[in-house]
CSV table of C-alpha atoms in Angstrom, one decimal:
chain,number,residue,atom,x,y,z
A,1,MET,CA,0.0,0.0,0.0
A,2,SER,CA,1.6,3.3,-1.1
A,3,ALA,CA,-1.3,5.5,-0.1
A,4,PRO,CA,-3.5,5.7,3.0
A,5,ARG,CA,-7.3,5.2,3.0
A,6,ALA,CA,-8.8,8.7,2.8
A,7,VAL,CA,-11.3,9.3,5.7
A,8,PRO,CA,-12.0,13.1,6.0
A,9,LEU,CA,-12.5,14.8,9.3
A,10,ALA,CA,-14.9,17.7,9.6
A,11,GLY,CA,-13.6,21.2,10.0
A,12,LEU,CA,-10.3,20.7,8.2
A,13,PRO,CA,-9.1,22.6,5.1
A,14,GLU,CA,-9.7,21.0,1.7
A,15,ARG,CA,-6.2,21.8,0.5
A,16,VAL,CA,-2.9,22.4,2.3
A,17,THR,CA,0.3,24.0,0.9
A,18,VAL,CA,3.3,21.8,1.8
A,19,TYR,CA,6.2,24.2,2.1
A,20,GLU,CA,9.4,22.2,1.5
A,21,VAL,CA,12.4,23.3,3.5
A,22,GLY,CA,14.7,20.2,2.9
A,23,PRO,CA,17.2,21.8,0.5
A,24,ARG,CA,17.8,24.6,3.0
A,25,ASP,CA,16.8,23.7,6.6
A,26,GLY,CA,17.3,20.0,5.9
A,27,LEU,CA,20.8,20.2,4.6
A,28,GLN,CA,22.2,23.0,6.7
A,29,ASN,CA,22.9,20.7,9.6
A,30,GLU,CA,24.2,17.7,7.7
A,31,PRO,CA,27.9,16.7,8.1
A,32,VAL,CA,28.0,15.9,4.4
A,33,VAL,CA,28.4,18.8,2.0
A,34,LEU,CA,26.6,17.9,-1.2
A,35,PRO,CA,27.8,19.1,-4.6
A,36,VAL,CA,25.8,21.8,-6.4
A,37,VAL,CA,24.7,19.3,-9.1
A,38,VAL,CA,23.1,17.0,-6.4
A,39,LYS,CA,21.4,19.9,-4.7
A,40,ALA,CA,20.0,21.2,-8.0
A,41,GLU,CA,18.8,17.7,-8.8
A,42,LEU,CA,17.1,17.5,-5.4
A,43,VAL,CA,15.2,20.7,-6.0
A,44,ARG,CA,14.2,19.5,-9.5
A,45,ARG,CA,12.9,16.2,-8.1
A,46,LEU,CA,11.0,17.9,-5.3
A,47,VAL,CA,9.3,20.2,-7.8
A,48,ALA,CA,8.6,17.3,-10.1
A,49,ALA,CA,6.9,15.5,-7.1
A,50,GLY,CA,4.4,18.3,-7.0
A,51,LEU,CA,5.6,20.4,-4.1
A,52,PRO,CA,4.4,24.0,-4.6
A,53,ALA,CA,7.1,25.7,-2.5
A,54,VAL,CA,10.7,24.5,-2.3
A,55,GLU,CA,13.1,26.7,-0.2
A,56,VAL,CA,16.3,26.4,-2.2
A,57,THR,CA,19.2,27.7,0.0
A,58,SER,CA,20.5,30.4,2.3
A,59,PHE,CA,22.6,33.5,1.6
A,60,VAL,CA,24.2,33.6,5.0
A,61,ARG,CA,27.9,34.1,5.4
A,62,PRO,CA,29.5,31.0,3.9
A,63,GLY,CA,31.7,30.4,6.8
A,64,LEU,CA,28.8,30.2,9.2
A,65,VAL,CA,26.9,27.5,7.3
A,66,PRO,CA,29.4,25.8,5.0
A,67,GLN,CA,26.8,23.3,3.8
A,68,LEU,CA,25.1,26.2,1.9
A,69,ALA,CA,28.2,28.2,0.9
A,70,ASP,CA,27.4,27.6,-2.8
A,71,ALA,CA,24.1,29.5,-2.7
A,72,ALA,CA,24.8,31.6,-5.8
A,73,GLN,CA,26.1,28.6,-7.9
A,74,LEU,CA,23.0,26.6,-6.8
A,75,MET,CA,20.6,29.3,-7.9
A,76,ALA,CA,22.3,29.5,-11.3
A,77,ALA,CA,21.8,25.7,-11.6
A,78,VAL,CA,18.1,25.7,-10.6
A,79,ASP,CA,15.4,26.2,-13.2
A,80,GLN,CA,12.8,28.2,-11.4
A,81,THR,CA,9.6,26.5,-12.5
A,82,ALA,CA,6.6,28.8,-13.3
A,83,GLY,CA,4.0,28.5,-10.6
A,84,VAL,CA,6.4,27.1,-8.0
A,85,ARG,CA,7.8,29.2,-5.2
A,86,HIS,CA,11.6,29.1,-4.8
A,87,PRO,CA,12.4,31.2,-1.8
A,88,VAL,CA,15.8,31.7,-0.3
A,89,LEU,CA,16.9,32.8,3.2
A,90,VAL,CA,18.7,36.1,3.7
A,91,PRO,CA,20.2,37.4,7.0
A,92,ASN,CA,20.8,41.0,6.2
A,93,GLU,CA,21.0,43.6,3.4
A,94,ARG,CA,24.2,42.1,2.0
A,95,GLY,CA,22.5,38.7,1.9
A,96,LEU,CA,19.5,40.2,0.1
A,97,GLN,CA,21.7,41.9,-2.5
A,98,ARG,CA,23.5,38.5,-3.2
A,99,ALA,CA,20.1,36.8,-3.4
A,100,LEU,CA,18.7,39.4,-5.9
A,101,ALA,CA,21.9,39.2,-8.0
A,102,ALA,CA,21.4,35.4,-8.1
A,103,GLY,CA,17.8,35.8,-9.4
A,104,ALA,CA,15.8,35.1,-6.2
A,105,GLN,CA,12.1,35.9,-6.6
A,106,GLU,CA,11.1,35.4,-2.9
A,107,VAL,CA,13.1,35.7,0.3
A,108,ALA,CA,12.8,34.8,3.9
A,109,ILE,CA,14.2,36.3,7.1
A,110,PHE,CA,14.6,34.6,10.4
A,111,ALA,CA,13.9,36.2,13.8
A,112,SER,CA,13.8,34.8,17.3
A,113,ALA,CA,11.2,35.1,20.0
A,114,THR,CA,13.9,34.8,22.7
A,115,GLU,CA,17.0,36.8,23.5
A,116,SER,CA,19.2,33.8,24.0
A,117,PHE,CA,18.6,32.4,20.6
A,118,ALA,CA,18.8,35.8,18.9
A,119,ARG,CA,22.2,36.3,20.4
A,120,ARG,CA,23.4,32.8,19.3
A,121,ASN,CA,21.8,32.8,15.9
A,122,LEU,CA,22.1,36.5,14.9
A,123,ASN,CA,24.6,37.9,17.4
A,124,ARG,CA,22.1,40.6,18.2
A,125,SER,CA,19.3,41.2,20.7
A,126,VAL,CA,15.7,40.6,19.5
A,127,ALA,CA,15.2,44.4,19.1
A,128,GLY,CA,18.6,44.7,17.3
A,129,SER,CA,17.7,41.8,14.9
A,130,LEU,CA,14.4,43.5,14.0
A,131,GLU,CA,16.2,46.7,13.3
A,132,MET,CA,18.5,44.8,11.0
A,133,PHE,CA,15.6,43.2,9.1
A,134,ALA,CA,13.6,46.4,8.6
A,135,PRO,CA,15.6,47.6,5.6
A,136,VAL,CA,15.8,44.1,4.2
A,137,VAL,CA,12.0,43.6,4.2
A,138,ALA,CA,11.5,47.2,2.9
A,139,ALA,CA,13.9,46.7,0.0
A,140,ALA,CA,12.5,43.3,-0.9
A,141,ARG,CA,8.9,44.5,-0.9
A,142,GLU,CA,9.8,47.6,-2.9
A,143,GLY,CA,11.3,45.2,-5.5
A,144,GLY,CA,8.0,43.3,-5.6
A,145,LEU,CA,9.3,40.2,-3.7
A,146,PRO,CA,7.2,38.4,-1.1
A,147,VAL,CA,9.0,38.1,2.3
A,148,ARG,CA,8.5,35.2,4.6
A,149,GLY,CA,9.3,35.7,8.3
A,150,TYR,CA,10.5,32.8,10.3
A,151,LEU,CA,9.9,33.1,14.1
A,152,SER,CA,12.0,30.7,16.0
A,153,MET,CA,11.6,29.4,19.6
A,154,CYS,CA,7.9,30.0,19.7
A,155,PHE,CA,7.2,27.3,22.3
A,156,GLY,CA,10.4,26.6,24.2
A,157,ASP,CA,14.1,27.7,24.3
A,158,PRO,CA,17.0,25.4,25.5
A,159,TRP,CA,18.5,28.3,27.5
A,160,GLU,CA,15.4,30.1,28.7
A,161,GLY,CA,12.9,27.3,29.1
A,162,ASP,CA,9.2,28.0,28.5
A,163,VAL,CA,8.5,31.0,26.2
A,164,ALA,CA,5.7,33.4,27.2
A,165,LEU,CA,2.8,33.8,24.7
A,166,GLY,CA,3.0,37.6,24.9
A,167,GLN,CA,6.7,37.4,24.1
A,168,VAL,CA,6.0,35.5,20.9
A,169,VAL,CA,3.0,37.6,19.9
A,170,ASP,CA,5.0,40.9,20.3
A,171,VAL,CA,7.8,39.7,17.9
A,172,ALA,CA,5.3,38.2,15.5
A,173,ALA,CA,3.4,41.5,15.4
A,174,ARG,CA,6.6,43.4,14.7
A,175,LEU,CA,7.5,41.1,11.8
A,176,VAL,CA,4.0,41.8,10.3
A,177,GLU,CA,4.5,45.5,10.8
A,178,LEU,CA,7.8,45.3,9.0
A,179,GLY,CA,6.0,44.0,6.0
A,180,CYS,CA,6.4,40.2,6.1
A,181,THR,CA,3.8,38.6,3.8
A,182,GLU,CA,3.9,35.2,5.6
A,183,LEU,CA,4.9,34.3,9.1
A,184,SER,CA,6.1,30.8,9.9
A,185,LEU,CA,5.8,29.8,13.6
A,186,GLY,CA,8.7,27.6,14.6
A,187,ASP,CA,8.9,25.0,17.3
A,188,THR,CA,12.7,25.0,16.9
A,189,ILE,CA,13.5,22.4,19.5
A,190,GLY,CA,10.3,20.3,19.1
A,191,VAL,CA,8.9,20.7,22.6
A,192,ALA,CA,5.3,22.0,21.7
A,193,THR,CA,2.2,20.0,22.3
A,194,PRO,CA,-1.2,20.7,20.6
A,195,GLY,CA,-2.6,22.8,23.5
A,196,GLN,CA,0.3,25.2,23.2
A,197,VAL,CA,-0.2,25.4,19.4
A,198,VAL,CA,-3.9,26.3,19.8
A,199,ALA,CA,-3.1,28.8,22.6
A,200,LEU,CA,-0.6,30.6,20.4
A,201,LEU,CA,-2.8,30.7,17.4
A,202,ASP,CA,-5.6,32.1,19.6
A,203,ALA,CA,-3.3,34.8,21.0
A,204,LEU,CA,-2.2,35.8,17.5
A,205,ASP,CA,-5.8,36.0,16.2
A,206,ALA,CA,-6.6,38.2,19.2
A,207,VAL,CA,-4.2,40.9,17.9
A,208,GLY,CA,-5.4,40.6,14.3
A,209,ILE,CA,-2.8,38.1,12.9
A,210,GLY,CA,-5.1,35.5,11.3
A,211,THR,CA,-4.3,32.1,9.9
A,212,GLU,CA,-4.4,33.3,6.3
A,213,ARG,CA,-0.8,34.7,6.7
A,214,LEU,CA,0.5,32.0,9.1
A,215,ALA,CA,2.4,28.8,8.5
A,216,VAL,CA,3.7,26.3,11.1
A,217,HIS,CA,7.1,24.7,11.3
A,218,PHE,CA,7.4,21.8,13.7
A,219,HIS,CA,10.5,19.7,14.7
A,220,ASP,CA,9.8,16.2,15.8
A,221,THR,CA,12.1,15.9,18.8
A,222,TYR,CA,9.4,14.4,21.0
A,223,GLY,CA,7.3,12.9,18.3
A,224,GLN,CA,4.6,15.6,18.5
A,225,ALA,CA,5.0,17.2,15.0
A,226,LEU,CA,2.0,15.5,13.4
A,227,ALA,CA,-0.2,16.0,16.4
A,228,ASN,CA,0.7,19.7,16.5
A,229,THR,CA,0.1,19.9,12.8
A,230,LEU,CA,-3.4,18.5,13.1
A,231,ALA,CA,-4.2,21.0,15.9
A,232,ALA,CA,-3.0,23.8,13.6
A,233,LEU,CA,-5.2,22.5,10.7
A,234,GLN,CA,-8.2,22.4,12.9
A,235,HIS,CA,-7.5,26.0,13.8
A,236,GLY,CA,-7.5,27.0,10.1
A,237,ILE,CA,-3.8,26.8,9.1
A,238,THR,CA,-3.3,25.9,5.5
A,239,THR,CA,0.5,26.1,5.1
A,240,VAL,CA,2.8,23.6,6.8
A,241,ASP,CA,6.6,23.4,6.6
A,242,ALA,CA,8.3,20.1,6.3
A,243,ALA,CA,11.6,18.6,5.1
A,244,ALA,CA,11.9,15.6,2.7
A,245,GLY,CA,13.1,12.6,4.6
A,246,GLY,CA,12.8,14.3,7.9
A,247,LEU,CA,16.1,16.0,7.7
A,248,GLY,CA,17.1,19.1,9.6
A,249,GLY,CA,18.1,20.7,12.8
A,250,CYS,CA,19.8,24.0,13.6
A,251,PRO,CA,23.5,24.5,13.8
A,252,PHE,CA,22.9,27.2,16.5
A,253,ALA,CA,20.6,25.1,18.7
A,254,GLY,CA,22.0,21.7,19.4
A,255,SER,CA,18.8,20.3,20.9
A,256,ALA,CA,16.9,20.9,17.6
A,257,THR,CA,16.4,17.6,15.8
A,258,GLY,CA,14.9,16.8,12.4
A,259,ASN,CA,12.0,18.6,10.9
A,260,LEU,CA,8.6,17.0,10.4
A,261,ALA,CA,9.2,14.7,7.4
A,262,THR,CA,7.4,15.7,4.3
A,263,GLU,CA,6.4,12.1,3.6
A,264,ASP,CA,4.9,11.6,7.0
A,265,LEU,CA,2.9,14.9,6.6
A,266,VAL,CA,1.6,14.0,3.2
A,267,TRP,CA,0.6,10.6,4.3
A,268,MET,CA,-1.5,12.1,7.1
A,269,LEU,CA,-3.0,14.8,4.9
A,270,HIS,CA,-3.9,12.4,2.2
A,271,GLY,CA,-5.4,10.1,4.8
A,272,LEU,CA,-7.6,13.0,5.9
A,273,GLY,CA,-8.8,13.5,2.3
A,274,ILE,CA,-6.8,16.8,2.0
A,275,ASP,CA,-5.5,17.8,-1.4
A,276,THR,CA,-1.7,18.6,-1.5
A,277,GLY,CA,-0.9,18.1,-5.2
A,278,VAL,CA,2.1,16.0,-4.0
A,279,ASP,CA,3.0,12.6,-5.6
A,280,LEU,CA,3.9,10.6,-2.5
A,281,ASP,CA,5.6,7.8,-4.4
A,282,ALA,CA,7.8,10.3,-6.3
A,283,LEU,CA,8.6,12.0,-3.0
A,284,VAL,CA,9.6,8.8,-1.3
A,285,ALA,CA,11.8,7.9,-4.2
A,286,THR,CA,13.5,11.3,-3.9
A,287,SER,CA,14.2,10.8,-0.2
A,288,GLU,CA,15.6,7.4,-0.9
A,289,TRP,CA,17.9,8.9,-3.5
A,290,LEU,CA,18.9,11.7,-1.2
A,291,ALA,CA,19.7,9.2,1.6
A,292,GLY,CA,22.1,7.5,-0.7
A,293,HIS,CA,24.0,10.7,-1.2
A,294,LEU,CA,24.0,11.5,2.5
A,295,GLY,CA,25.2,8.0,3.4
A,296,ARG,CA,22.5,7.2,6.0
A,297,PRO,CA,18.8,6.1,6.0
A,298,SER,CA,16.0,8.5,6.1
A,299,PRO,CA,14.4,9.2,9.5
A,300,SER,CA,11.0,9.4,7.9
A,301,ARG,CA,8.7,6.6,9.1
A,302,VAL,CA,6.8,6.7,5.8
A,303,VAL,CA,9.9,6.5,3.7
A,304,ARG,CA,11.1,3.5,5.8
A,305,ALA,CA,7.7,1.8,5.6
A,306,LEU,CA,7.3,2.2,1.9
A,307,SER,CA,10.9,1.3,1.2
A,308,ARG,CA,10.9,-2.1,2.9
A,309,PRO,CA,11.4,-5.0,0.4
A,310,ASP,CA,8.6,-6.9,2.2
A,311,HIS,CA,6.2,-4.0,2.2
A,312,PRO,CA,2.7,-5.3,1.4
A,313,THR,CA,0.9,-4.1,-1.6
A,314,VAL,CA,-2.8,-4.3,-1.2
A,315,GLU,CA,-4.8,-4.5,-4.5
A,316,PRO,CA,-8.5,-3.8,-4.5
A,317,PRO,CA,-10.7,-6.9,-5.0
A,318,PRO,CA,-12.2,-7.3,-8.5
A,319,SER,CA,-15.7,-5.9,-9.0
A,320,THR,CA,-18.3,-8.6,-9.1
A,321,GLY,CA,-21.3,-6.3,-9.4
A,322,SER,CA,-22.5,-7.5,-5.9
A,323,SER,CA,-22.2,-5.9,-2.5
A,324,GLU,CA,-21.2,-9.3,-1.1
A,325,THR,CA,-17.6,-10.2,-0.6
A,326,ALA,CA,-16.6,-13.6,-2.0
A,327,ALA,CA,-14.8,-16.0,0.4
A,328,PRO,CA,-11.3,-17.0,-0.5
A,329,ALA,CA,-10.7,-20.4,-1.9
A,330,PRO,CA,-9.5,-23.0,0.6
A,331,ASP,CA,-5.9,-23.0,-0.7
A,332,GLU,CA,-5.8,-19.2,-1.1
A,333,PRO,CA,-3.6,-17.4,1.5
A,334,PRO,CA,-5.3,-14.7,3.6
A,335,ALA,CA,-5.0,-11.1,2.6
A,336,PRO,CA,-2.0,-9.2,4.2
A,337,THR,CA,-2.8,-7.3,7.3
A,338,ARG,CA,-2.6,-3.5,6.9
C-alpha cells in the first residue's frame, strides 16, 4: 500500500500547501556537504513531485553554514519552474543583494522570540535583529518580492525554558509591521504540544494576525509534530513546513532535531482527504535517492515503511457487481494485514 485510505474529518481545510524546507533547513545541519549538481537535482525532483514551494538555499555568510556556501552557484543551476515558489533565506541587506543578484524571486528572514537564541543565531538582541531586518524587508517589498518571516523558539528555548505567549506575539506583530507577507511559527527544539499550538494561534488571532498569513514549522524531537500539525489545521492553518526525509536541525541550537518529514505529513494529509498536489511515491523515491548521497537512511517513518522490500501491496478486489464479498478459496492465502 503506497497511499492511506482517505477518511476526512470535519472542520479541516480542503487543500494544504506543503512548504518544503529540505534543501535549506534540511541540509544546513548535515555533516556531508553535497555538490551543487546534487542539490540542484534535489530541487528538481521535489518540484517534479508536485511540491508548490521549495526553499532552495540560504545566503548567510559562507563560513557560518558551509553546507550552503554555494548558494549563488546553486541558484544558477536551478530552473525556477513557473507557478512554484523558490524562496531563499537572507540574514541582512548584503545577503539580500546577493540573493537578488542570483535571481531570487522570494526571500525569507529569520527572527527569534527569545533573547538567548537571537544572540546565538544572529549575534544581536531581539530588538537589534528586527532593526537589521527592517531595511531588508522594505527593499525586498519595494522590489516586488514576497517576504516570509520565520519566528524561532515560539514554544520553548533550550537556554530560557518556556516562552511566554506575549513574548511570541510581540515579535510576530513586529514582523508583520515590517511587511512580512507570511509568518512561519517555529517549534525549533520540538517541545510543543497541541494545546500550546492552539493557545498561540488564539493569541495571534486576538491581535489581528489571522491564519491566512501564518504557517507552522514543527520539529519532531518528542514525536509531536504531526499531532501539533493536526491541531493547527483544525484552527485553520493551510501552510505547513516540512523537510523531505525528515532531515534538519539547527547549527545554533544543538537540541533541535529533524523537521517534520514531508512524507509523514503528506501521508496524514492524504489520509484526511486533504489535497496537496504531491505525488507521495515520487517524494519517497526522492528521499531514498537523497539518503544514498548522505550515506544514511531517512528518519521518515513513511519512507522507511514504503521502502521495505517486504512492504505489502494491497490490491482492491475485482468488482463482481455485488455488494457481497466472495470468500477466498480454501488454498488461497489470507490477505495481508494493513
